[in-house]
Amino acid sequence: MEKEIHLLQFITINSMEKVNFRTHILSEHLQNHRHATTATISASPCFSYVPPEVSERPFSFDVTSMRKLMDGHNFGDRDWLFNLMVQSELFNPRLRGGKIFVMPDYNHSMQQQRKITMKRIEYLLDHGVFKGWLTGKGPESEMKKFALLEVIEIFDYALAVNIGVHFLTWGGAIQFFGTKRHHDKWLSATENYLINGCFAMTELGHGSNVRGIETTATYEANTGEFVINTPCESAQKYWIGGAANHATHAVVFSQLNIDGKNQGIHAFIAQIRDENGNICPNIRIADCGHKIGLNGVDNGRIWFDNLRIPRENLLNSVADVSPDGKYLSAINDPDQRFAAFMATLASGRVTVTVSAVYSAKVSLAIAIRYALTRRAFSITANGPELLLLDYPSHQRRLLPLLAKTYAMSFAGNYLKLLYIKRSAQLIKTIHVVSSAFKATLTWHNLRILQECREACGGQGMKTENRIGQLKGEYDVQSTFEGDNNVLMQQVSKALLAEYMAAKKRNKPFKELGLEHMNKSCPVIPTQLISSTLRSTQFQNDIFCLRERDLLNRFAAEVSQYQAQGESKESAFVLSYQVAEDLGKAFSDRAILQCAIEAENNVTAASLKSILGLLRSMYVLVIIEEDSAFLRYGYLSTDNAAAVRKEVVKLCGEIRPQALALVSSFGIPDAFLSPIAFDWVAANSWSTIEN
Amino acid sequence: MRTILEFGRQSLKRSKARTTMASIPFSFGETDQVLVEEKYSTRIFTLNRPNQLNAVSFPMVQFSISAIELFLACEEDHSVKLIILKGKGKAFCAGGDVAAVVRGITQASSNWRPGAIFFRRQYILNYVMATYNTLSNFTIPLQICMKVSILNGIVMGGGAGVSIHGRFCVATENSLFAMPETALGLFPDVGASYFLSRLPGFFGEYVGLTGARLDGAEMLACGLATHFVLSEKLSLLEDALYKADSSDPVVISATISEFSLAPNVKEKSAFHRLNIINKCFSCKTIEEIILALEREAADKDDEWISSTLQSLKKASPTSLKISLRSIREGRLQGLGKCLLREYGLVWTIMRGEINKDFFEGCRAILLDKDKNPKWEPAKLEQVTEDMVDRYFSKINDEDWEDLDLPRRSNIPPYAIAKLQILS
């Protein structure tokens, strides 16, 4: 109704004699130009900004409840931190179009960005934001840490990465690889930033293949010291966040040599700078230089020239070396030892995964709010120009991404809870799920950023409108904490291992959500109608069918290559096409189950109904976009056409809820951007004069 | 030509007629709580209840010819370019007449409805003031009309609500600003969660929680006022304003600036203590704020800290917790959302089902004046998060009606421009 009135008024204006109207506007322009000081935006008749809250229909569901569902936990802590950032000059508040926006000044040089990032950390530290991040106990303090980190990510990813390096990778290594003596010495000091930690794992020659790194640590029994050395240029530590400027300590990953025997990868603590910030002897450090994003992070390179560290600096939770040089480990198998080691690194992947969702939320909220206020072209003779989001094509660009973001938001919440519950039994699940979700969600975010940037047209080019800048800042997410392609291969490998184990022992599947493989193969109806397409049953069936079939195909292809004399490793490498399809199938199915669970836990009918629409959109748009469904014949071409039609229908049904859906993201206005609000006022001449 | 219109219970239709406003002298009605003078294109509204310190009353907001309609009528009357709002006597406006509201509820067998209506109308008035003369109903205004509030005296609670949201607020050496609600068992309402949260740093939390009093110089310094003019110059200022015959904010600002000063903020002012205020009042909870203040007090013997602590300890514990959360949420929201939240809060408070501190506070401070309210719960730690949540949760009650704000365009840029973070 409101919208009809809105349109009507535009028609009234347009029904004025067109020539007169045009003359009036032109004379206004001229007049405004002459008396620039008296011009006010609200007096201009050409285009008046109408906030979407006024022009859109009232919300059909409670956005506060939806926000709670999506943020999941620690709402008060989140809002407190938003408050802390908005009220400090350090967060670069700027007045645009009558509203305050906070965003780093990306026009700063790399060094300036790094400097202000450290000042922001100091401010957050002074206000107790990091209290309990390493010394706190229990799931509650872990969830609080996640929540606060998410809020920091919404402001600036570089700030979050700096903090993440210090607390999650350096601090996490001390927590998980270290024992009491390390905890006592380092955890509280780290939490209070008495030292600055970094995490020196990646080398120039080895990244994802951690086991191939070349830095060595050799034990000398007569002095009771390890000697850490960079034997060649490819062994220089590379991309080490914090190393270039401010880190004082590093966790160094090296090959441990004892009496000439290599015991594999181990982690050591090394001091790399003194308390005055001078680089320590036997250490060389260089800057990684300017990057395509995250210039607020001081990535550096480190060379060790036979640096001597005490025996106690070995992080010895998995393996230890006695003073007389005996290697001691409870785990004899080096493969298992390495796995135990790596399992604890999942927290980094969890936070990367969730941060991708928040970046997607920021850009979608901006692009959709803009599409609800920006008009382009009229499709009738004298009619008003259409709102961008009233074009079905624009809906098709943004609304499926919105639906996917909802599903992935629930997936992120699931992953956090899974990580919190971690136990020896869950190590494999956490590894596989976090790998799959990390790759899928970060890729999803990068795609969203590009689409939203384009959907905002020229305004998307402006750094102040955030989306374009986020493309650079978040780009590296597809690489760090495990290269996405490598991670997805690992997912497929893990699924195959599960498959082989079940077949070999003739036992049912009971992990990684593969239980559906124990049932008979689902049958997809030959003719799909709307109600079927929207049913959870069908959606589950078709995703499970795809996963089951691809897993069978993958197993068959690998064994076929092996039968032809290829090694197991080489068979994997050659089967990469099915492996990719399978990884995606696993991930999509697991995310769907998270969305269904979230929907089932909701009681309010209004929330249930919109979540149902979003879930259907999530599934159908994947079916529409992934050629695997047609390639392997899970869908007939007729049914694929029915899916495509249903996507258009869903776009139309979600469109009226678009504003409510992005409002539910719970991102305060100040963390969005000028084009999300009154972009006419934000760009008016008067803002330049004043 | 000078016409004084006295408004009471007349028909909306007449007041809206342009001729009524312009030239025909009217004098009717049983009440004359708002005086309206006309000088060329300027309308001067004078709050006229000097004996009640111009408190916002039922009639001012309730009847069909309320201040809301008066303002809207001027907005639609394209000959009006400027509205000046001031108070008669030593107050600009000492707030909503809550004593009357509470008397109504306590005497008339717990009938909270008139009270709810009072707050509802008052908040709508606040919204109208804040969004004054922005594009309404999507029509294109050919003429805009500006508003100047002259705060020559007490500005508290509801008085801040009708002035601070507007474009120009002129403070004087007689100005006395405070949001004293936490001492009454209420919380800073009338959109205060919006404007307090936009003061520099955490000054808004300080002002809102302690009920601290600010003088004109402090109001100017923190951004609550846009200008400072000595009271002896006010009549000259008014003359200059109506002679300017303009609705251009640049012209009006320049006109006021001719009379304004940049007074020094007094040495003892809390505004000089922004560092301590930011440090303490940025804490997450009231308990932590008090702890941080006590820690500061332990370091040095400081009268300001001890009186701040005393104000916090005198206030209703429930009010403090509600107020802090309201201001913190308000910082992240627009004015409309702030008023909606505040209305939900005040409604729950009027129902008195969770606690009755508001009635007790009004009894002790305004009615019996024994200044000794018995808060219940009496201690901060007894006010659980769960209790606070109940105030902020969606109201499930058949009597509940959401605050129906007039559908106006967004809050205009200028309404918050002066309340930006100061560097």
mmCIF file of C-alpha atoms in Angstrom, chain A residues 171-425:
data_model
loop_
_atom_site.group_PDB
_atom_site.id
_atom_site.type_symbol
_atom_site.label_atom_id
_atom_site.label_comp_id
_atom_site.label_asym_id
_atom_site.label_seq_id
_atom_site.Cartn_x
_atom_site.Cartn_y
_atom_site.Cartn_z
ATOM 1 C CA GLY A 171 48.642 -17.574 21.429
ATOM 2 C CA GLY A 172 46.944 -20.710 20.130
ATOM 3 C CA ALA A 173 50.296 -22.385 19.480
ATOM 4 C CA ILE A 174 51.370 -21.663 23.063
ATOM 5 C CA GLN A 175 48.052 -22.977 24.363
ATOM 6 C CA PHE A 176 47.879 -26.126 22.284
ATOM 7 C CA PHE A 177 51.472 -27.068 21.465
ATOM 8 C CA GLY A 178 52.888 -25.796 24.741
ATOM 9 C CA THR A 179 52.664 -27.170 28.262
ATOM 10 C CA LYS A 180 52.301 -25.578 31.685
ATOM 11 C CA ARG A 181 55.707 -23.907 31.675
ATOM 12 C CA HIS A 182 54.831 -22.155 28.423
ATOM 13 C CA HIS A 183 51.328 -21.282 29.559
ATOM 14 C CA ASP A 184 52.592 -19.692 32.773
ATOM 15 C CA LYS A 185 55.244 -17.720 31.009
ATOM 16 C CA TRP A 186 53.406 -16.536 27.915
ATOM 17 C CA LEU A 187 49.618 -16.579 28.055
ATOM 18 C CA SER A 188 49.016 -13.684 30.388
ATOM 19 C CA ALA A 189 51.901 -11.717 28.852
ATOM 20 C CA THR A 190 50.347 -12.251 25.437
ATOM 21 C CA GLU A 191 46.862 -11.274 26.569
ATOM 22 C CA ASN A 192 48.228 -7.984 27.885
ATOM 23 C CA TYR A 193 50.461 -7.377 24.863
ATOM 24 C CA LEU A 194 53.612 -7.308 26.984
ATOM 25 C CA ILE A 195 55.019 -9.174 24.017
ATOM 26 C CA ASN A 196 53.947 -9.314 20.387
ATOM 27 C CA GLY A 197 53.659 -12.754 18.881
ATOM 28 C CA CYS A 198 53.840 -14.053 15.356
ATOM 29 C CA PHE A 199 53.560 -17.458 13.733
ATOM 30 C CA ALA A 200 56.419 -18.485 11.489
ATOM 31 C CA MET A 201 55.290 -21.521 9.541
ATOM 32 C CA THR A 202 55.073 -20.717 5.814
ATOM 33 C CA GLU A 203 58.291 -20.480 3.815
ATOM 34 C CA LEU A 204 59.070 -19.161 0.370
ATOM 35 C CA GLY A 205 59.327 -22.712 -0.943
ATOM 36 C CA HIS A 206 56.557 -24.365 1.086
ATOM 37 C CA GLY A 207 53.114 -23.137 2.077
ATOM 38 C CA SER A 208 50.251 -25.612 2.092
ATOM 39 C CA ASN A 209 52.726 -28.491 2.191
ATOM 40 C CA VAL A 210 53.842 -27.797 5.736
ATOM 41 C CA ARG A 211 55.684 -31.081 5.993
ATOM 42 C CA GLY A 212 58.069 -29.939 3.281
ATOM 43 C CA ILE A 213 59.438 -26.895 5.114
ATOM 44 C CA GLU A 214 63.204 -26.649 5.258
ATOM 45 C CA THR A 215 64.055 -24.647 8.380
ATOM 46 C CA THR A 216 66.004 -26.857 10.787
ATOM 47 C CA ALA A 217 66.259 -27.132 14.553
ATOM 48 C CA THR A 218 69.202 -29.190 15.730
ATOM 49 C CA TYR A 219 69.601 -30.220 19.342
ATOM 50 C CA GLU A 220 72.965 -29.837 21.065
ATOM 51 C CA ALA A 221 73.061 -31.897 24.229
ATOM 52 C CA ASN A 222 76.268 -30.323 25.545
ATOM 53 C CA THR A 223 74.725 -26.825 25.717
ATOM 54 C CA GLY A 224 71.085 -27.945 26.101
ATOM 55 C CA GLU A 225 70.080 -25.728 23.188
ATOM 56 C CA PHE A 226 68.366 -25.966 19.851
ATOM 57 C CA VAL A 227 70.034 -24.287 16.906
ATOM 58 C CA ILE A 228 67.525 -22.873 14.456
ATOM 59 C CA ASN A 229 68.769 -22.314 10.951
ATOM 60 C CA THR A 230 67.573 -21.225 7.532
ATOM 61 C CA PRO A 231 69.659 -23.458 5.275
ATOM 62 C CA CYS A 232 68.707 -21.950 1.922
ATOM 63 C CA GLU A 233 66.736 -19.053 0.400
ATOM 64 C CA SER A 234 63.624 -21.156 -0.162
ATOM 65 C CA ALA A 235 63.590 -21.797 3.600
ATOM 66 C CA GLN A 236 63.150 -18.131 4.522
ATOM 67 C CA LYS A 237 59.941 -17.670 6.528
ATOM 68 C CA TYR A 238 57.473 -15.795 4.351
ATOM 69 C CA TRP A 239 54.216 -13.864 4.845
ATOM 70 C CA ILE A 240 54.712 -13.876 8.594
ATOM 71 C CA GLY A 241 52.055 -11.451 9.893
ATOM 72 C CA GLY A 242 53.549 -9.089 12.469
ATOM 73 C CA ALA A 243 57.143 -9.928 11.590
ATOM 74 C CA ALA A 244 57.958 -6.894 9.448
ATOM 75 C CA ASN A 245 57.512 -4.256 12.159
ATOM 76 C CA HIS A 246 56.355 -5.180 15.582
ATOM 77 C CA ALA A 247 56.549 -8.863 16.582
ATOM 78 C CA THR A 248 58.952 -9.601 19.419
ATOM 79 C CA HIS A 249 58.455 -13.368 19.514
ATOM 80 C CA ALA A 250 57.769 -16.079 16.994
ATOM 81 C CA VAL A 251 56.587 -19.654 16.994
ATOM 82 C CA VAL A 252 59.012 -21.191 14.513
ATOM 83 C CA PHE A 253 58.138 -24.383 12.688
ATOM 84 C CA SER A 254 61.218 -26.430 11.886
ATOM 85 C CA GLN A 255 62.404 -29.924 11.054
ATOM 86 C CA LEU A 256 63.745 -31.336 14.304
ATOM 87 C CA ASN A 257 67.119 -33.090 13.974
ATOM 88 C CA ILE A 258 68.488 -35.172 16.794
ATOM 89 C CA ASP A 259 71.700 -37.085 16.308
ATOM 90 C CA GLY A 260 71.314 -36.718 12.596
ATOM 91 C CA LYS A 261 67.791 -38.142 12.619
ATOM 92 C CA ASN A 262 64.858 -36.056 11.353
ATOM 93 C CA GLN A 263 61.853 -36.309 13.706
ATOM 94 C CA GLY A 264 59.574 -34.139 11.578
ATOM 95 C CA ILE A 265 57.938 -30.771 12.128
ATOM 96 C CA HIS A 266 58.055 -29.204 15.583
ATOM 97 C CA ALA A 267 57.320 -25.745 16.953
ATOM 98 C CA PHE A 268 59.783 -23.586 18.899
ATOM 99 C CA ILE A 269 59.638 -20.201 20.565
ATOM 100 C CA ALA A 270 62.222 -17.702 19.415
ATOM 101 C CA GLN A 271 62.633 -14.095 20.408
ATOM 102 C CA ILE A 272 63.150 -12.022 17.273
ATOM 103 C CA ARG A 273 63.170 -8.453 18.654
ATOM 104 C CA ASP A 274 64.212 -6.980 21.974
ATOM 105 C CA GLU A 275 61.958 -4.824 24.135
ATOM 106 C CA ASN A 276 63.081 -1.711 22.245
ATOM 107 C CA GLY A 277 62.030 -3.211 18.949
ATOM 108 C CA ASN A 278 65.553 -3.902 17.691
ATOM 109 C CA ILE A 279 66.009 -7.090 15.701
ATOM 110 C CA CYS A 280 67.910 -9.708 17.722
ATOM 111 C CA PRO A 281 71.325 -11.055 16.711
ATOM 112 C CA ASN A 282 71.307 -14.050 14.340
ATOM 113 C CA ILE A 283 67.952 -12.905 12.937
ATOM 114 C CA ARG A 284 67.399 -11.126 9.657
ATOM 115 C CA ILE A 285 64.021 -9.638 8.804
ATOM 116 C CA ALA A 286 62.672 -8.073 5.611
ATOM 117 C CA ASP A 287 59.294 -6.639 4.661
ATOM 118 C CA CYS A 288 56.987 -8.496 2.258
ATOM 119 C CA GLY A 289 56.118 -5.096 0.811
ATOM 120 C CA HIS A 290 52.926 -3.562 -0.467
ATOM 121 C CA LYS A 291 50.076 -6.005 -1.080
ATOM 122 C CA ILE A 292 46.787 -6.023 -2.980
ATOM 123 C CA GLY A 293 45.023 -5.810 0.369
ATOM 124 C CA LEU A 294 45.543 -6.039 4.130
ATOM 125 C CA ASN A 295 48.248 -3.391 4.077
ATOM 126 C CA GLY A 296 47.464 -2.768 7.738
ATOM 127 C CA VAL A 297 49.184 -6.118 8.394
ATOM 128 C CA ASP A 298 52.988 -6.041 8.483
ATOM 129 C CA ASN A 299 53.853 -9.293 6.753
ATOM 130 C CA GLY A 300 57.551 -10.034 6.887
ATOM 131 C CA ARG A 301 60.223 -12.549 6.001
ATOM 132 C CA ILE A 302 62.632 -14.058 8.532
ATOM 133 C CA TRP A 303 66.004 -15.777 8.173
ATOM 134 C CA PHE A 304 67.575 -17.595 11.120
ATOM 135 C CA ASP A 305 71.390 -17.712 11.219
ATOM 136 C CA ASN A 306 72.054 -20.560 13.653
ATOM 137 C CA LEU A 307 69.975 -18.926 16.366
ATOM 138 C CA ARG A 308 70.397 -20.637 19.727
ATOM 139 C CA ILE A 309 67.322 -21.130 21.956
ATOM 140 C CA PRO A 310 66.997 -23.028 25.255
ATOM 141 C CA ARG A 311 65.644 -26.574 25.235
ATOM 142 C CA GLU A 312 62.568 -25.391 27.149
ATOM 143 C CA ASN A 313 61.475 -23.361 24.134
ATOM 144 C CA LEU A 314 60.336 -26.487 22.330
ATOM 145 C CA LEU A 315 56.536 -26.530 22.506
ATOM 146 C CA ASN A 316 56.321 -30.011 23.888
ATOM 147 C CA SER A 317 52.716 -31.117 24.221
ATOM 148 C CA VAL A 318 53.086 -33.722 21.473
ATOM 149 C CA ALA A 319 56.768 -34.566 21.712
ATOM 150 C CA ASP A 320 59.722 -33.600 23.876
ATOM 151 C CA VAL A 321 63.476 -33.817 23.935
ATOM 152 C CA SER A 322 65.203 -34.784 27.175
ATOM 153 C CA PRO A 323 68.263 -32.776 28.329
ATOM 154 C CA ASP A 324 70.555 -35.568 27.187
ATOM 155 C CA GLY A 325 68.969 -35.497 23.748
ATOM 156 C CA LYS A 326 66.440 -38.338 23.758
ATOM 157 C CA TYR A 327 63.366 -37.870 21.587
ATOM 158 C CA LEU A 328 60.194 -38.655 23.527
ATOM 159 C CA SER A 329 56.697 -38.859 22.078
ATOM 160 C CA ALA A 330 53.510 -40.645 23.047
ATOM 161 C CA ILE A 331 52.606 -40.864 19.383
ATOM 162 C CA ASN A 332 54.972 -43.109 17.465
ATOM 163 C CA ASP A 333 53.518 -42.743 13.994
ATOM 164 C CA PRO A 334 54.903 -39.506 12.471
ATOM 165 C CA ASP A 335 51.748 -39.142 10.326
ATOM 166 C CA GLN A 336 49.554 -39.209 13.401
ATOM 167 C CA ARG A 337 51.917 -36.916 15.232
ATOM 168 C CA PHE A 338 51.625 -34.406 12.435
ATOM 169 C CA ALA A 339 47.822 -34.742 12.379
ATOM 170 C CA ALA A 340 47.600 -34.130 16.134
ATOM 171 C CA PHE A 341 49.707 -31.078 15.605
ATOM 172 C CA MET A 342 47.653 -29.619 12.809
ATOM 173 C CA ALA A 343 44.275 -30.309 14.390
ATOM 174 C CA THR A 344 44.753 -27.459 16.795
ATOM 175 C CA LEU A 345 45.180 -25.001 13.951
ATOM 176 C CA ALA A 346 41.480 -25.293 13.172
ATOM 177 C CA SER A 347 40.619 -22.183 15.205
ATOM 178 C CA GLY A 348 42.210 -20.001 12.528
ATOM 179 C CA ARG A 349 40.121 -21.669 9.867
ATOM 180 C CA VAL A 350 36.977 -21.267 11.952
ATOM 181 C CA THR A 351 37.463 -17.519 12.327
ATOM 182 C CA VAL A 352 38.358 -17.073 8.655
ATOM 183 C CA THR A 353 35.178 -18.921 7.693
ATOM 184 C CA VAL A 354 32.950 -16.828 9.910
ATOM 185 C CA SER A 355 34.590 -13.553 8.945
ATOM 186 C CA ALA A 356 33.814 -14.300 5.293
ATOM 187 C CA VAL A 357 30.135 -14.410 6.247
ATOM 188 C CA TYR A 358 30.298 -11.014 7.961
ATOM 189 C CA SER A 359 32.068 -9.455 4.992
ATOM 190 C CA ALA A 360 29.324 -10.858 2.756
ATOM 191 C CA LYS A 361 26.716 -9.349 5.085
ATOM 192 C CA VAL A 362 28.306 -5.900 4.997
ATOM 193 C CA SER A 363 28.475 -5.810 1.207
ATOM 194 C CA LEU A 364 24.994 -7.228 0.684
ATOM 195 C CA ALA A 365 23.475 -4.776 3.158
ATOM 196 C CA ILE A 366 25.092 -1.911 1.265
ATOM 197 C CA ALA A 367 24.229 -3.136 -2.234
ATOM 198 C CA ILE A 368 20.641 -4.040 -1.366
ATOM 199 C CA ARG A 369 19.948 -0.790 0.491
ATOM 200 C CA TYR A 370 21.356 1.069 -2.494
ATOM 201 C CA ALA A 371 19.211 -0.969 -4.898
ATOM 202 C CA LEU A 372 16.165 0.052 -2.844
ATOM 203 C CA THR A 373 16.823 3.765 -3.319
ATOM 204 C CA ARG A 374 18.581 4.107 -6.665
ATOM 205 C CA ARG A 375 16.458 4.288 -9.794
ATOM 206 C CA ALA A 376 17.402 3.746 -13.405
ATOM 207 C CA PHE A 377 15.358 3.917 -16.602
ATOM 208 C CA SER A 378 11.648 4.151 -16.925
ATOM 209 C CA ILE A 379 9.824 1.369 -18.711
ATOM 210 C CA THR A 380 6.659 3.321 -19.484
ATOM 211 C CA ALA A 381 6.269 6.494 -21.534
ATOM 212 C CA ASN A 382 5.928 9.005 -18.717
ATOM 213 C CA GLY A 383 6.403 6.616 -15.838
ATOM 214 C CA PRO A 384 8.881 6.987 -13.039
ATOM 215 C CA GLU A 385 12.249 5.336 -13.248
ATOM 216 C CA LEU A 386 12.368 1.898 -11.678
ATOM 217 C CA LEU A 387 14.150 1.034 -8.473
ATOM 218 C CA LEU A 388 17.111 -1.202 -9.220
ATOM 219 C CA LEU A 389 15.750 -3.948 -7.021
ATOM 220 C CA ASP A 390 12.444 -3.914 -8.883
ATOM 221 C CA TYR A 391 14.210 -5.265 -11.940
ATOM 222 C CA PRO A 392 13.919 -9.077 -11.889
ATOM 223 C CA SER A 393 17.443 -9.271 -13.272
ATOM 224 C CA HIS A 394 18.826 -7.235 -10.359
ATOM 225 C CA GLN A 395 16.887 -9.444 -7.949
ATOM 226 C CA ARG A 396 18.419 -12.503 -9.585
ATOM 227 C CA ARG A 397 21.883 -11.040 -9.085
ATOM 228 C CA LEU A 398 21.555 -10.195 -5.402
ATOM 229 C CA LEU A 399 18.784 -12.199 -3.745
ATOM 230 C CA PRO A 400 20.197 -15.704 -4.317
ATOM 231 C CA LEU A 401 23.454 -14.455 -2.822
ATOM 232 C CA LEU A 402 21.445 -13.154 0.136
ATOM 233 C CA ALA A 403 19.829 -16.570 0.575
ATOM 234 C CA LYS A 404 23.189 -18.313 0.388
ATOM 235 C CA THR A 405 24.593 -15.910 2.964
ATOM 236 C CA TYR A 406 21.810 -16.865 5.360
ATOM 237 C CA ALA A 407 22.546 -20.563 4.915
ATOM 238 C CA MET A 408 26.267 -19.968 5.306
ATOM 239 C CA SER A 409 25.708 -17.848 8.380
ATOM 240 C CA PHE A 410 24.058 -20.852 10.030
ATOM 241 C CA ALA A 411 26.904 -23.040 8.785
ATOM 242 C CA GLY A 412 29.393 -20.673 10.433
ATOM 243 C CA ASN A 413 27.514 -20.906 13.727
ATOM 244 C CA TYR A 414 27.505 -24.687 13.495
ATOM 245 C CA LEU A 415 31.235 -24.738 12.847
ATOM 246 C CA LYS A 416 31.947 -22.540 15.875
ATOM 247 C CA LEU A 417 29.962 -24.861 18.127
ATOM 248 C CA LEU A 418 31.633 -27.917 16.629
ATOM 249 C CA TYR A 419 35.034 -26.396 17.325
ATOM 250 C CA ILE A 420 34.094 -25.498 20.888
ATOM 251 C CA LYS A 421 33.062 -29.103 21.557
ATOM 252 C CA ARG A 422 36.357 -30.414 20.174
ATOM 253 C CA SER A 423 37.600 -33.767 21.416
ATOM 254 C CA ALA A 424 39.842 -36.522 20.108
ATOM 255 C CA GLN A 425 36.839 -38.166 18.424
#
